[in-house]
Coordinates of N, CA, C and O in Angstrom, one line a residue:
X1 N 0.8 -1.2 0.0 CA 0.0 0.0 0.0 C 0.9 1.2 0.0 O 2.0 1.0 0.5
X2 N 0.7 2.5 -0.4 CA 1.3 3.6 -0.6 C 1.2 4.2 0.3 O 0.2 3.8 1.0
X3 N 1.9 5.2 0.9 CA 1.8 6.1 2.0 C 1.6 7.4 1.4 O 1.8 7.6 0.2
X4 N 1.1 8.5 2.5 CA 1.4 9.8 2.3 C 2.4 10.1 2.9 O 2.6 9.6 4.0
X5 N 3.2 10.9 2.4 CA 3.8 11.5 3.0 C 3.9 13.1 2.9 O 3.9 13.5 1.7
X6 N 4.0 14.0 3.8 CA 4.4 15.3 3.9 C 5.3 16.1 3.5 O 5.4 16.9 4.5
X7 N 6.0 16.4 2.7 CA 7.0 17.4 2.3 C 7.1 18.6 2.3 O 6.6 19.2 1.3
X8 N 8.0 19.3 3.7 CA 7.6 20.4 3.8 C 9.2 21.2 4.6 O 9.7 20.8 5.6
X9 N 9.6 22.3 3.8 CA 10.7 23.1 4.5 C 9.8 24.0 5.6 O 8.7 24.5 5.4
X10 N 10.3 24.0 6.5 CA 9.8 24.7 7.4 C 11.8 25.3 8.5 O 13.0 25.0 8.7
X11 N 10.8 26.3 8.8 CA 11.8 27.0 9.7 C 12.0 26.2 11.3 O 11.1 25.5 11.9
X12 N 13.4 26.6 11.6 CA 13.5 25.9 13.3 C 12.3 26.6 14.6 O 12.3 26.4 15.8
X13 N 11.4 27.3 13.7 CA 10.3 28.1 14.9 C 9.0 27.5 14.5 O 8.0 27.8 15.3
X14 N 8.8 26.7 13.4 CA 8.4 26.1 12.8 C 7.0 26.5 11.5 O 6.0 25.8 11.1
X15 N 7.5 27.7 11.2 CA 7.2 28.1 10.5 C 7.4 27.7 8.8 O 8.5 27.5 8.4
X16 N 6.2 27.8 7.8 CA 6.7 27.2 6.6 C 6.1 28.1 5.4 O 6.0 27.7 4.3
X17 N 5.6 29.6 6.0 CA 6.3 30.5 4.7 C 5.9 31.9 5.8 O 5.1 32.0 6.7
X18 N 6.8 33.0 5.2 CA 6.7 34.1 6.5 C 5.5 34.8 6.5 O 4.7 34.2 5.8
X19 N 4.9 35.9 7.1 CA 4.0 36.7 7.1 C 3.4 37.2 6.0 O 2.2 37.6 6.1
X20 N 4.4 37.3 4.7 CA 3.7 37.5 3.6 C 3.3 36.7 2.5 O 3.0 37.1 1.4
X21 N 3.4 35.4 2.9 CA 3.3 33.9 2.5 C 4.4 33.7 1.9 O 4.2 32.9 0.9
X22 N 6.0 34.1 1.9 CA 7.3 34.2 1.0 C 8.1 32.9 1.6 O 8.2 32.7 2.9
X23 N 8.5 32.2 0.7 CA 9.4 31.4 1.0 C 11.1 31.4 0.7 O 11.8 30.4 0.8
X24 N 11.4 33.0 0.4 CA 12.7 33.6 0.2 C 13.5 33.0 1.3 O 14.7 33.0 1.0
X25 N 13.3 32.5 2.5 CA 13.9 32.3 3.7 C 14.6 30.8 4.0 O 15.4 30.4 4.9
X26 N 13.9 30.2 2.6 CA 14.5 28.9 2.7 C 16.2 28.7 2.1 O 16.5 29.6 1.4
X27 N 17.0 28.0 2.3 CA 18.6 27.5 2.0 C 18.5 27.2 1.4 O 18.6 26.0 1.6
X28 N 18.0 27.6 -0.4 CA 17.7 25.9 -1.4 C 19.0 26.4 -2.7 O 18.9 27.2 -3.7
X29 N 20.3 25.5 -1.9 CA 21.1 25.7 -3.3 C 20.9 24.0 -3.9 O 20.0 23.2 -4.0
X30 N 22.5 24.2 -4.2 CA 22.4 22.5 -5.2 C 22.4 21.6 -4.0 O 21.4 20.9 -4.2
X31 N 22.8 21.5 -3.3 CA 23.1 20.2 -2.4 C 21.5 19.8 -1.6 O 21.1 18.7 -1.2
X32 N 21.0 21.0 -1.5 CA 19.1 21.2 -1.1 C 18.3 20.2 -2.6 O 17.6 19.2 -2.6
X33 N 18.6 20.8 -3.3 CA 18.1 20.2 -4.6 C 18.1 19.0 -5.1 O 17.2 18.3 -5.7
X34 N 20.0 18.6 -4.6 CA 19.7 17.5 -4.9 C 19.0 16.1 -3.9 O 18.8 14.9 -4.2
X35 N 18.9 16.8 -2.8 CA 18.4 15.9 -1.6 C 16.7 16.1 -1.8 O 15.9 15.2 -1.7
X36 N 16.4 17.7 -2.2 CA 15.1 17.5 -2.7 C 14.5 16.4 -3.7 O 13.4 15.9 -3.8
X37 N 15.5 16.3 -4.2 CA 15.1 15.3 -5.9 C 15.0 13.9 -5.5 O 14.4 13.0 -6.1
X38 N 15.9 13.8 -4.2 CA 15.4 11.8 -3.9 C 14.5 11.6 -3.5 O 14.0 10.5 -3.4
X39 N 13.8 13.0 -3.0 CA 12.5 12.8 -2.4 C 11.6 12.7 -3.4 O 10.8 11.8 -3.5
X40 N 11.7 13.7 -4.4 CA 10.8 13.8 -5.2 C 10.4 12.5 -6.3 O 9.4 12.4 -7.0
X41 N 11.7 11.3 -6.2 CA 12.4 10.1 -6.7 C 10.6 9.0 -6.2 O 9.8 8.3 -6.9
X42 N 10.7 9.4 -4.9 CA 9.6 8.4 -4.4 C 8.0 8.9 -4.7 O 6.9 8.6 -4.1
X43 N 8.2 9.6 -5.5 CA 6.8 10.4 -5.5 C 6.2 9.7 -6.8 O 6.7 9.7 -7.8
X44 N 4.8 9.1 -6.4 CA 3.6 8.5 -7.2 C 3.1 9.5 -7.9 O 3.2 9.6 -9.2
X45 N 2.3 10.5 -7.1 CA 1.3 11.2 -7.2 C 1.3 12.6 -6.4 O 0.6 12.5 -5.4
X46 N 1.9 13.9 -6.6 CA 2.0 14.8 -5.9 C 0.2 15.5 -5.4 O -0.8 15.6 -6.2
X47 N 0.2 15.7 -4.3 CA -0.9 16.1 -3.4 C -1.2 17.5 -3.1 O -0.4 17.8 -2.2
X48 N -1.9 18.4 -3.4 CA -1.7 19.0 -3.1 C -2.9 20.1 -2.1 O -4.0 19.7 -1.9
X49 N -2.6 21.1 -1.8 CA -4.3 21.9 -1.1 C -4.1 23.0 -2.5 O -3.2 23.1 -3.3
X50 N -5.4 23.6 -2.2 CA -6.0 24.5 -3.2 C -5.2 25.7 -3.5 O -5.3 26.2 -4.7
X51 N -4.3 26.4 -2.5 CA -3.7 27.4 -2.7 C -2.3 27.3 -3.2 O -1.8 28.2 -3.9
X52 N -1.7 26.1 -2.8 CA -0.2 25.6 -3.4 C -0.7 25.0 -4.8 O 0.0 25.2 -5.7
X53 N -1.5 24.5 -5.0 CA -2.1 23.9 -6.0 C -2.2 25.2 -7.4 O -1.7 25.0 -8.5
X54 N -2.8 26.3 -7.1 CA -2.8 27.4 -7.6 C -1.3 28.0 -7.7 O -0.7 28.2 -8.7
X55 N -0.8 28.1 -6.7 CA 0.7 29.0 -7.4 C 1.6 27.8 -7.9 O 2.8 28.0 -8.3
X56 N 1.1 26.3 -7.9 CA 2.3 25.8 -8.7 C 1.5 25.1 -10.5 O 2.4 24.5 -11.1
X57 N 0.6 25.1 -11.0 CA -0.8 25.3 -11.8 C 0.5 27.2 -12.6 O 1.3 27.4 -13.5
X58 N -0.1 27.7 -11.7 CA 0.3 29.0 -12.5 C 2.0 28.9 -12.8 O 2.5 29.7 -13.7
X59 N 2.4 28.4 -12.4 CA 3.8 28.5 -12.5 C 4.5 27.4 -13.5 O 4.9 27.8 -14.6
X60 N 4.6 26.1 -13.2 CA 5.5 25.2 -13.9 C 4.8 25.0 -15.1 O 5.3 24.1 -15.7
X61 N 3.8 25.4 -15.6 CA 3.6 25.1 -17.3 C 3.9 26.6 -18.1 O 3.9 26.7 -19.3
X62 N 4.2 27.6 -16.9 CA 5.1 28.7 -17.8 C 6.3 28.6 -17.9 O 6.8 29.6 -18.5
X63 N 7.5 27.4 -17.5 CA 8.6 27.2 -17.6 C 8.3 26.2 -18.9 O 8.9 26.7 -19.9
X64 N 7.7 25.3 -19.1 CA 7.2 24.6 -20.2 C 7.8 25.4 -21.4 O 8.8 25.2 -22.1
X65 N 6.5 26.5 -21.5 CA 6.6 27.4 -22.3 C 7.7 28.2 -22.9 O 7.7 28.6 -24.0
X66 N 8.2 28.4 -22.4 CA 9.7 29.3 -22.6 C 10.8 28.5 -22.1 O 11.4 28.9 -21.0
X67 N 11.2 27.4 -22.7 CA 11.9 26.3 -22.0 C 13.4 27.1 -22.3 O 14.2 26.8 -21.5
X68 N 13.7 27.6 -23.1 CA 14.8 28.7 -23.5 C 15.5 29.5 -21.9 O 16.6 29.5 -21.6
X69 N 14.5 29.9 -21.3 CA 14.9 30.8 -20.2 C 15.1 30.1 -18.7 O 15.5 30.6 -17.7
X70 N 14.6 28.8 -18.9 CA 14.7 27.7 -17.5 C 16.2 27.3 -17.2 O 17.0 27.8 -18.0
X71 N 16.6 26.6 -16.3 CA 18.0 26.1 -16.0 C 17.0 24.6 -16.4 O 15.8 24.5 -16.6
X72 N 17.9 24.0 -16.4 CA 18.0 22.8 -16.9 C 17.1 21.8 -16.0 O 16.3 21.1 -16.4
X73 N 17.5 22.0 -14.6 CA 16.4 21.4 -13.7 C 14.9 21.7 -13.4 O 14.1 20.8 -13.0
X74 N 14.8 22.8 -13.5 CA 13.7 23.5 -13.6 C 13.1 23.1 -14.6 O 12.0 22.5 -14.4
X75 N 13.7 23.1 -16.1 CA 12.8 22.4 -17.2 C 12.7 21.0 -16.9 O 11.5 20.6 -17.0
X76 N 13.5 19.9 -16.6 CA 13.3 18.4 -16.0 C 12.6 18.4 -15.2 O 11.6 17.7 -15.6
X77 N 12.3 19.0 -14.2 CA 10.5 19.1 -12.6 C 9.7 19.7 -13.6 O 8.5 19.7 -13.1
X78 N 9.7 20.2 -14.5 CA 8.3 21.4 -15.0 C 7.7 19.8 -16.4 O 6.5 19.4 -16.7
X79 N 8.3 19.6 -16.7 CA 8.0 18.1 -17.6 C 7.6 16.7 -16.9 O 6.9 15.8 -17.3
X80 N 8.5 16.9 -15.5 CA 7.5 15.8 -15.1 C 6.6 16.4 -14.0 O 5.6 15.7 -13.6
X81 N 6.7 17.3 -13.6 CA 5.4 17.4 -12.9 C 4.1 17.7 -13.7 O 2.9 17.7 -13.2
X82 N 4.4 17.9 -14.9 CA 3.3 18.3 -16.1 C 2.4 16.8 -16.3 O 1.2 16.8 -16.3
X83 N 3.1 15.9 -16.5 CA 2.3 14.7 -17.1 C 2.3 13.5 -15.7 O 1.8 12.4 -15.8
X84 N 3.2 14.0 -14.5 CA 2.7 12.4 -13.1 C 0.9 13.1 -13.1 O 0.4 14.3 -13.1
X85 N 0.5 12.0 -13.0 CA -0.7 12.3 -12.0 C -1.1 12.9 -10.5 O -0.9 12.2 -9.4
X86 N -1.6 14.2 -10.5 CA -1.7 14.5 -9.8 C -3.0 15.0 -8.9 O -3.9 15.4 -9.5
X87 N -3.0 15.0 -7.6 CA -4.9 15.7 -6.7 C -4.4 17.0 -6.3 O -3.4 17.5 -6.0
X88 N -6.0 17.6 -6.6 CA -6.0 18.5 -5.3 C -6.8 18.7 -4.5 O -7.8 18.7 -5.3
X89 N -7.3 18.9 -3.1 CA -8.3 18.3 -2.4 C -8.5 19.7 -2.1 O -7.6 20.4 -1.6
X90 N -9.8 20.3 -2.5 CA -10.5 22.0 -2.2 C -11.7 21.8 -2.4 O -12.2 21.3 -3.4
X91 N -12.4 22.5 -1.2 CA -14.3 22.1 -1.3 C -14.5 23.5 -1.9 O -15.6 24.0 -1.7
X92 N -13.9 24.2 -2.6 CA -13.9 25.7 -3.1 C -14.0 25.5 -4.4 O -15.0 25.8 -5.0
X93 N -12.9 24.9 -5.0 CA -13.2 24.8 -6.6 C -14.2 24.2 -7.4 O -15.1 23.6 -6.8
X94 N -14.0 24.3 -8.7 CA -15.2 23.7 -9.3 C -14.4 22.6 -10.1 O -15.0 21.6 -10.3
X95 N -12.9 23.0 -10.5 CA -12.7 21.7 -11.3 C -11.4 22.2 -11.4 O -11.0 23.4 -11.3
X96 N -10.4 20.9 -11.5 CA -9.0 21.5 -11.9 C -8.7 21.5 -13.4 O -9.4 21.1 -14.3
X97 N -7.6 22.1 -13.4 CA -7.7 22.3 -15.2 C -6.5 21.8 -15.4 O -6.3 21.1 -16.4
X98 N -5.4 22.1 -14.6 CA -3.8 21.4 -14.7 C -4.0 20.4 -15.2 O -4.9 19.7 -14.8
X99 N -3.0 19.9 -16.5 CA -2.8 18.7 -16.9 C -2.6 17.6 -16.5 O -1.4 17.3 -16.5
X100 N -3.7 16.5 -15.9 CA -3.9 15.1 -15.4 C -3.7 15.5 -14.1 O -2.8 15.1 -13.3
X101 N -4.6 16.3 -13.9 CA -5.0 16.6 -12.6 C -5.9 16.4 -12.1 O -6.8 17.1 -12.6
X102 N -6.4 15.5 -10.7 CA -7.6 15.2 -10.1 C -8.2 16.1 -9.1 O -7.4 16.6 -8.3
X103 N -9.7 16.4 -9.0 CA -9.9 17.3 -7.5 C -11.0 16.3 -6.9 O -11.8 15.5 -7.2
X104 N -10.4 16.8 -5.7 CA -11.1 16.1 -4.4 C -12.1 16.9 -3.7 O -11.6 18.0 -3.6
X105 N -13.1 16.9 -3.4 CA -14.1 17.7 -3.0 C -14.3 17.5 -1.1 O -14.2 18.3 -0.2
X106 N -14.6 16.2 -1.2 CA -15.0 15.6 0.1 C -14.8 14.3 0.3 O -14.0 13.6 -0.3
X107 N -15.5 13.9 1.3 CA -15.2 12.6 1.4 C -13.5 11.8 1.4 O -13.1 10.8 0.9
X108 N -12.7 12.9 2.1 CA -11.2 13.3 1.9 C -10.9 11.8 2.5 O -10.3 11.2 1.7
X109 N -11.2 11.1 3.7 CA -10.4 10.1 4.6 C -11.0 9.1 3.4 O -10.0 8.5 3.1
X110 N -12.2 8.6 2.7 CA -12.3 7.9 2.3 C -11.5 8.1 0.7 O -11.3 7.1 0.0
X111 N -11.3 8.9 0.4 CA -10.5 8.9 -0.8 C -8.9 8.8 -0.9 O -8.2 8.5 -1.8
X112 N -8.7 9.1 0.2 CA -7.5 8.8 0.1 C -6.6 7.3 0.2 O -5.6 6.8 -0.1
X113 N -8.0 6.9 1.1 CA -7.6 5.1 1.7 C -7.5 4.3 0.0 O -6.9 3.3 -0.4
X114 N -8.7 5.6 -0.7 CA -8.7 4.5 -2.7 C -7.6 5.0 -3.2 O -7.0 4.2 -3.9
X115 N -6.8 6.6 -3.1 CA -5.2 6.4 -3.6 C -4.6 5.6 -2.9 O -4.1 4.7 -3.6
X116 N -4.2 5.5 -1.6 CA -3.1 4.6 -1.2 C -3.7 3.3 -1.4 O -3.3 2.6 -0.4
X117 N -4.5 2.8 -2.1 CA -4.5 1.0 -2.6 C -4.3 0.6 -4.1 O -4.3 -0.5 -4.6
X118 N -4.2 2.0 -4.6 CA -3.5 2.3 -5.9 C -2.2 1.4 -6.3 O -1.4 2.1 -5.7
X119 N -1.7 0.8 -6.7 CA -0.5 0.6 -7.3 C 0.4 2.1 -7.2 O -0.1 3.2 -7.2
X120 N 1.5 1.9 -7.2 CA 2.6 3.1 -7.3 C 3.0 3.3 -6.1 O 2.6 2.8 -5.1
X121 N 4.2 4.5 -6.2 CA 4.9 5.3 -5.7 C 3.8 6.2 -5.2 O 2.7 6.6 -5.7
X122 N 4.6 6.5 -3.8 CA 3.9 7.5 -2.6 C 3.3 8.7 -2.9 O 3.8 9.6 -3.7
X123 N 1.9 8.8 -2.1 CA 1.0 9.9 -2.2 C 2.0 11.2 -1.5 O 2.6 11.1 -0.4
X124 N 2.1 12.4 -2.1 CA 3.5 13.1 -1.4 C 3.0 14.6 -1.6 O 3.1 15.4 -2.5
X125 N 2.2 14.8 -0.1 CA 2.0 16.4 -0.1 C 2.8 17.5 0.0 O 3.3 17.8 1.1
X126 N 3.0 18.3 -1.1 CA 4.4 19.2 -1.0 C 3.4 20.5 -0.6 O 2.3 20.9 -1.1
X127 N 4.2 20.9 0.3 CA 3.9 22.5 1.1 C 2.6 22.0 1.6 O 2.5 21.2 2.5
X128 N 1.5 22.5 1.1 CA 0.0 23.0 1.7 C -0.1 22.9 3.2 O -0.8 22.0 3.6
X129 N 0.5 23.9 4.1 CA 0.1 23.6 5.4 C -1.7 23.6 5.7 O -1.9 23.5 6.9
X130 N -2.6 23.7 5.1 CA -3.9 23.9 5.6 C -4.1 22.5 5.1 O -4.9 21.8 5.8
X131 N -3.7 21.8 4.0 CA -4.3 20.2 4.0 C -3.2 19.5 4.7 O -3.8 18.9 5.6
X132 N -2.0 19.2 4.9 CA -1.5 18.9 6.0 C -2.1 18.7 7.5 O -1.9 17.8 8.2
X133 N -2.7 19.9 7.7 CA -3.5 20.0 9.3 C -4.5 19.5 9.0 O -5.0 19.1 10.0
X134 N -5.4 19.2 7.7 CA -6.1 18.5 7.9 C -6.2 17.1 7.7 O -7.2 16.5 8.0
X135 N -5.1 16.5 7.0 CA -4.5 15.1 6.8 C -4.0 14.6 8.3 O -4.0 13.5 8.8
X136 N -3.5 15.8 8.6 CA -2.8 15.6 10.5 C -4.1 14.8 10.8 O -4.2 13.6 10.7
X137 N -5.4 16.0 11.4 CA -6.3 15.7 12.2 C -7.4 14.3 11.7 O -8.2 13.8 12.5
X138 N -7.3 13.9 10.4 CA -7.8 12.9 9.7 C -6.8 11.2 10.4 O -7.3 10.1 10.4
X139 N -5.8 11.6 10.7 CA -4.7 10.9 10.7 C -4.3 9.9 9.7 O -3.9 8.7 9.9
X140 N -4.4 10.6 8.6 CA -3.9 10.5 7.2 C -2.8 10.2 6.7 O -2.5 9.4 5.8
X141 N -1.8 11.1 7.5 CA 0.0 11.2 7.2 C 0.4 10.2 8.0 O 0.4 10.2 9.2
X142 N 1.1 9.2 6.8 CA 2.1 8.6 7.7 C 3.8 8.7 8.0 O 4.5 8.3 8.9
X143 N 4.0 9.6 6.7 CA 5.7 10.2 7.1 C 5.7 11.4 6.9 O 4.7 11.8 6.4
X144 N 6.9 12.2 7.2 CA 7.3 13.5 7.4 C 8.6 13.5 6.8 O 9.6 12.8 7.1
X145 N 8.4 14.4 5.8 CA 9.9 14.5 5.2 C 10.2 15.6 5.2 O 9.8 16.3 4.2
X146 N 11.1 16.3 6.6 CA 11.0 18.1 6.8 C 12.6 18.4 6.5 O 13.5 17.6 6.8
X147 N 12.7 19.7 5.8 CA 13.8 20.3 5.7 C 14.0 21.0 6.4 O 14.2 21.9 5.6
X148 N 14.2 21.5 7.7 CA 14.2 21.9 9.1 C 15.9 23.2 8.4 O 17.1 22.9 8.0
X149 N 15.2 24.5 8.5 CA 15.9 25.8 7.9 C 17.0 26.5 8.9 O 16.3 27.0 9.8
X150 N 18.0 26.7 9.0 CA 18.8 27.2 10.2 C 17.9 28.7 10.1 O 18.6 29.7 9.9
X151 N 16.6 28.8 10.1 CA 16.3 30.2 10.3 C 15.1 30.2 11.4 O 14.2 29.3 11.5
X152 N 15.2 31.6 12.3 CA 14.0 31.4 12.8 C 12.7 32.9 12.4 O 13.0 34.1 12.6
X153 N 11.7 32.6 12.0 CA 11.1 33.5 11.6 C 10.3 34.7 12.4 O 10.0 35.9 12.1
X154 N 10.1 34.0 13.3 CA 9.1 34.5 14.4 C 7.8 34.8 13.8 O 7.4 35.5 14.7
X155 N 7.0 34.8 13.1 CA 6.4 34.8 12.3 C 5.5 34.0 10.8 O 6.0 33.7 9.7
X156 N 4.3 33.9 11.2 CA 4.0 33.6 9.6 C 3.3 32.1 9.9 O 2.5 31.9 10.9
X157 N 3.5 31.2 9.1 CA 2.2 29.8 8.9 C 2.9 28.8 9.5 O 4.0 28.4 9.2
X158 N 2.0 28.5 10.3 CA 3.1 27.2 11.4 C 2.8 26.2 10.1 O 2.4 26.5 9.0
X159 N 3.1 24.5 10.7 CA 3.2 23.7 9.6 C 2.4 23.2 10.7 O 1.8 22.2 10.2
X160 N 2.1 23.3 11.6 CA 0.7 22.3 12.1 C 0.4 23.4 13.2 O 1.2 24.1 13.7
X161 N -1.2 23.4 13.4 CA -1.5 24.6 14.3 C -3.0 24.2 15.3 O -4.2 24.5 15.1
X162 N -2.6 23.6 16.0 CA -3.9 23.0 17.3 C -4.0 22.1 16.6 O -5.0 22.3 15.8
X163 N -3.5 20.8 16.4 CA -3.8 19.6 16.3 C -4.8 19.2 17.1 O -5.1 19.7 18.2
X164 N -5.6 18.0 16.4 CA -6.9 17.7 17.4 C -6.0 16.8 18.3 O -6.0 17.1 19.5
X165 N -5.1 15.3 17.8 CA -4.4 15.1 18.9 C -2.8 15.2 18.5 O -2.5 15.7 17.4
X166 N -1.9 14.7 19.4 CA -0.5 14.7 19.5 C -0.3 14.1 18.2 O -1.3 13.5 17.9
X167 N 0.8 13.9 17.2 CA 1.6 13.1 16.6 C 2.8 12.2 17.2 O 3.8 12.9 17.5
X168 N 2.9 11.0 17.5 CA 3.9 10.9 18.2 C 4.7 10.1 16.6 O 4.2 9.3 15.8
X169 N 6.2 10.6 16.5 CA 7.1 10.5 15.0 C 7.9 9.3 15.9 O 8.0 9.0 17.1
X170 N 8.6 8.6 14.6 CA 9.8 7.8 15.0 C 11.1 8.1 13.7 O 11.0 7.7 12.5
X171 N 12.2 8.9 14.3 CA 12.9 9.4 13.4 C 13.2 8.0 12.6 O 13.4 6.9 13.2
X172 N 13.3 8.1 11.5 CA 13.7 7.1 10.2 C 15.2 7.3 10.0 O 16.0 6.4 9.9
X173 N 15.5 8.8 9.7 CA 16.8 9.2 9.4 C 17.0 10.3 9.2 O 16.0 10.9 8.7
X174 N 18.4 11.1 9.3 CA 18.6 12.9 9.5 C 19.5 12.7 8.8 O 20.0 11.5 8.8
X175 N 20.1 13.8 7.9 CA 21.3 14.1 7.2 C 21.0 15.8 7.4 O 20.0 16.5 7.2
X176 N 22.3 16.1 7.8 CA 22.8 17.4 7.7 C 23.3 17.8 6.2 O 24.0 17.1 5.6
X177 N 22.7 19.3 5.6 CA 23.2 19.6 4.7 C 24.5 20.8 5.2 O 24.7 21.2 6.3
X178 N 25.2 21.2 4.0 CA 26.4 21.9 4.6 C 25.9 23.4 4.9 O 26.5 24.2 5.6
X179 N 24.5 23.5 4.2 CA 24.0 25.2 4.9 C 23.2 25.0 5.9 O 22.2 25.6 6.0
X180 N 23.6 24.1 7.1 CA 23.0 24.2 7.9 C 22.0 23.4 8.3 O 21.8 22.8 9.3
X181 N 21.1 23.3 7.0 CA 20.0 22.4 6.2 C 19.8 21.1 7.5 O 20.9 20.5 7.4
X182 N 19.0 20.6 8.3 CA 18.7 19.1 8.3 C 17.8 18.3 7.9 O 16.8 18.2 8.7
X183 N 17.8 17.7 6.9 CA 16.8 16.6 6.4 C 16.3 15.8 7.3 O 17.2 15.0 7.8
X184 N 14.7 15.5 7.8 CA 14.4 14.7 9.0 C 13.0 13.9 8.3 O 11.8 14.3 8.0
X185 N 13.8 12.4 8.2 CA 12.5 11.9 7.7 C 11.8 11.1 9.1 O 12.5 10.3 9.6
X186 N 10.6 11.4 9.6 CA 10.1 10.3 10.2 C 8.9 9.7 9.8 O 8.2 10.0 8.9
X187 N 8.6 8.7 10.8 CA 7.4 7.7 10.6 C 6.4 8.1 11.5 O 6.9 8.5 12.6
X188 N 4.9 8.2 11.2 CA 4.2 8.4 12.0 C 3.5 7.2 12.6 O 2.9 6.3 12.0
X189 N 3.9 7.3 14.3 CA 3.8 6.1 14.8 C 2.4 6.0 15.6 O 1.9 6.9 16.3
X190 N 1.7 4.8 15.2 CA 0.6 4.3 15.1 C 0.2 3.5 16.5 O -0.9 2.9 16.6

């Protein structure tokens, strides 16, 4: 069976974009990238909530477009995130339009139990802290794959905020990056 998992940079205060929803604050050079990319390695089906869903929709099919002005990686993620199959779970929209893209309306804990019995590689929510907290409180997520930022923001969108209960994690494994960066995958223990 497939898991979800969480993918999310977040600050040591635990914050995961500042007061103006900016993620300028994150460390993402090559060595970030390329630890991003093993992650991205296990990814079935990227997950997403309605508002990351929207600025990444607006964004990687304009790299597509002008493949001339991309770096080289950028155009490699903008091609495959274009054609993996992908959700987005928003009781707001009326329909997604992104290419091979599914929307989830309701009935979220039962839909999700029919992706993870899917064949494939992992159900993998990148950023959306408001479906996160609600995958939390569903008890939905079963790993965490956080990029923990040597920065503290004091400010801005926690990455979980009044959980209905505790999460209790079992670290899987940490790697330090050289900006400071720590990669922390854990298991959500059941």
């Amino acid at each position: 069976m497939r898991k979800v998992v969480l993918f999310m940079h977040v600050s040591l205060d635990n914050y995961v974009c500042d007061v103006n929803g900016g993620l300028g604050w994150i460390s993402y050079d090559k060595e970030l990238q390329d630890y991003a990319g093993k992650i991205v390695d296990t990814v079935g089906m990227p997950v997403y909530g309605r508002t990351t869903y929207d600025m990444m929709a607006g964004y990687w099919p304009t790299v597509l477009e002008k493949p001339e002005t991309a770096s080289e990686h950028s155009l490699h993620h903008a091609r495959w995130v274009q054609e993996i199959p992908k959700v987005v779970f928003s009781t707001t929209m009326e329909k997604a339009e992104w290419h091979n893209t599914r929307l989830i309306k309701d009935n979220i804990a039962e839909e999700v139990q029919k992706l993870k019995a899917e064949p494939g590689k992992d159900l993998v929510i990148f950023g959306s802290p408001g479906l996160a907290q609600s995958f939390a409180d569903l008890d939905l997520i079963d790993e965490l794959q956080l990029t923990i930022q040597p920065v503290c923001l004091g400010a801005g969108t926690r990455m979980f905020k009044d959980l209905k209960t505790p999460m209790k994690l079992k670290m899987l494994r940490s790697t330090q990056l050289n900006s400071g960066v720590i990669g922390a995958h854990y298991e959500v223990v059941r």
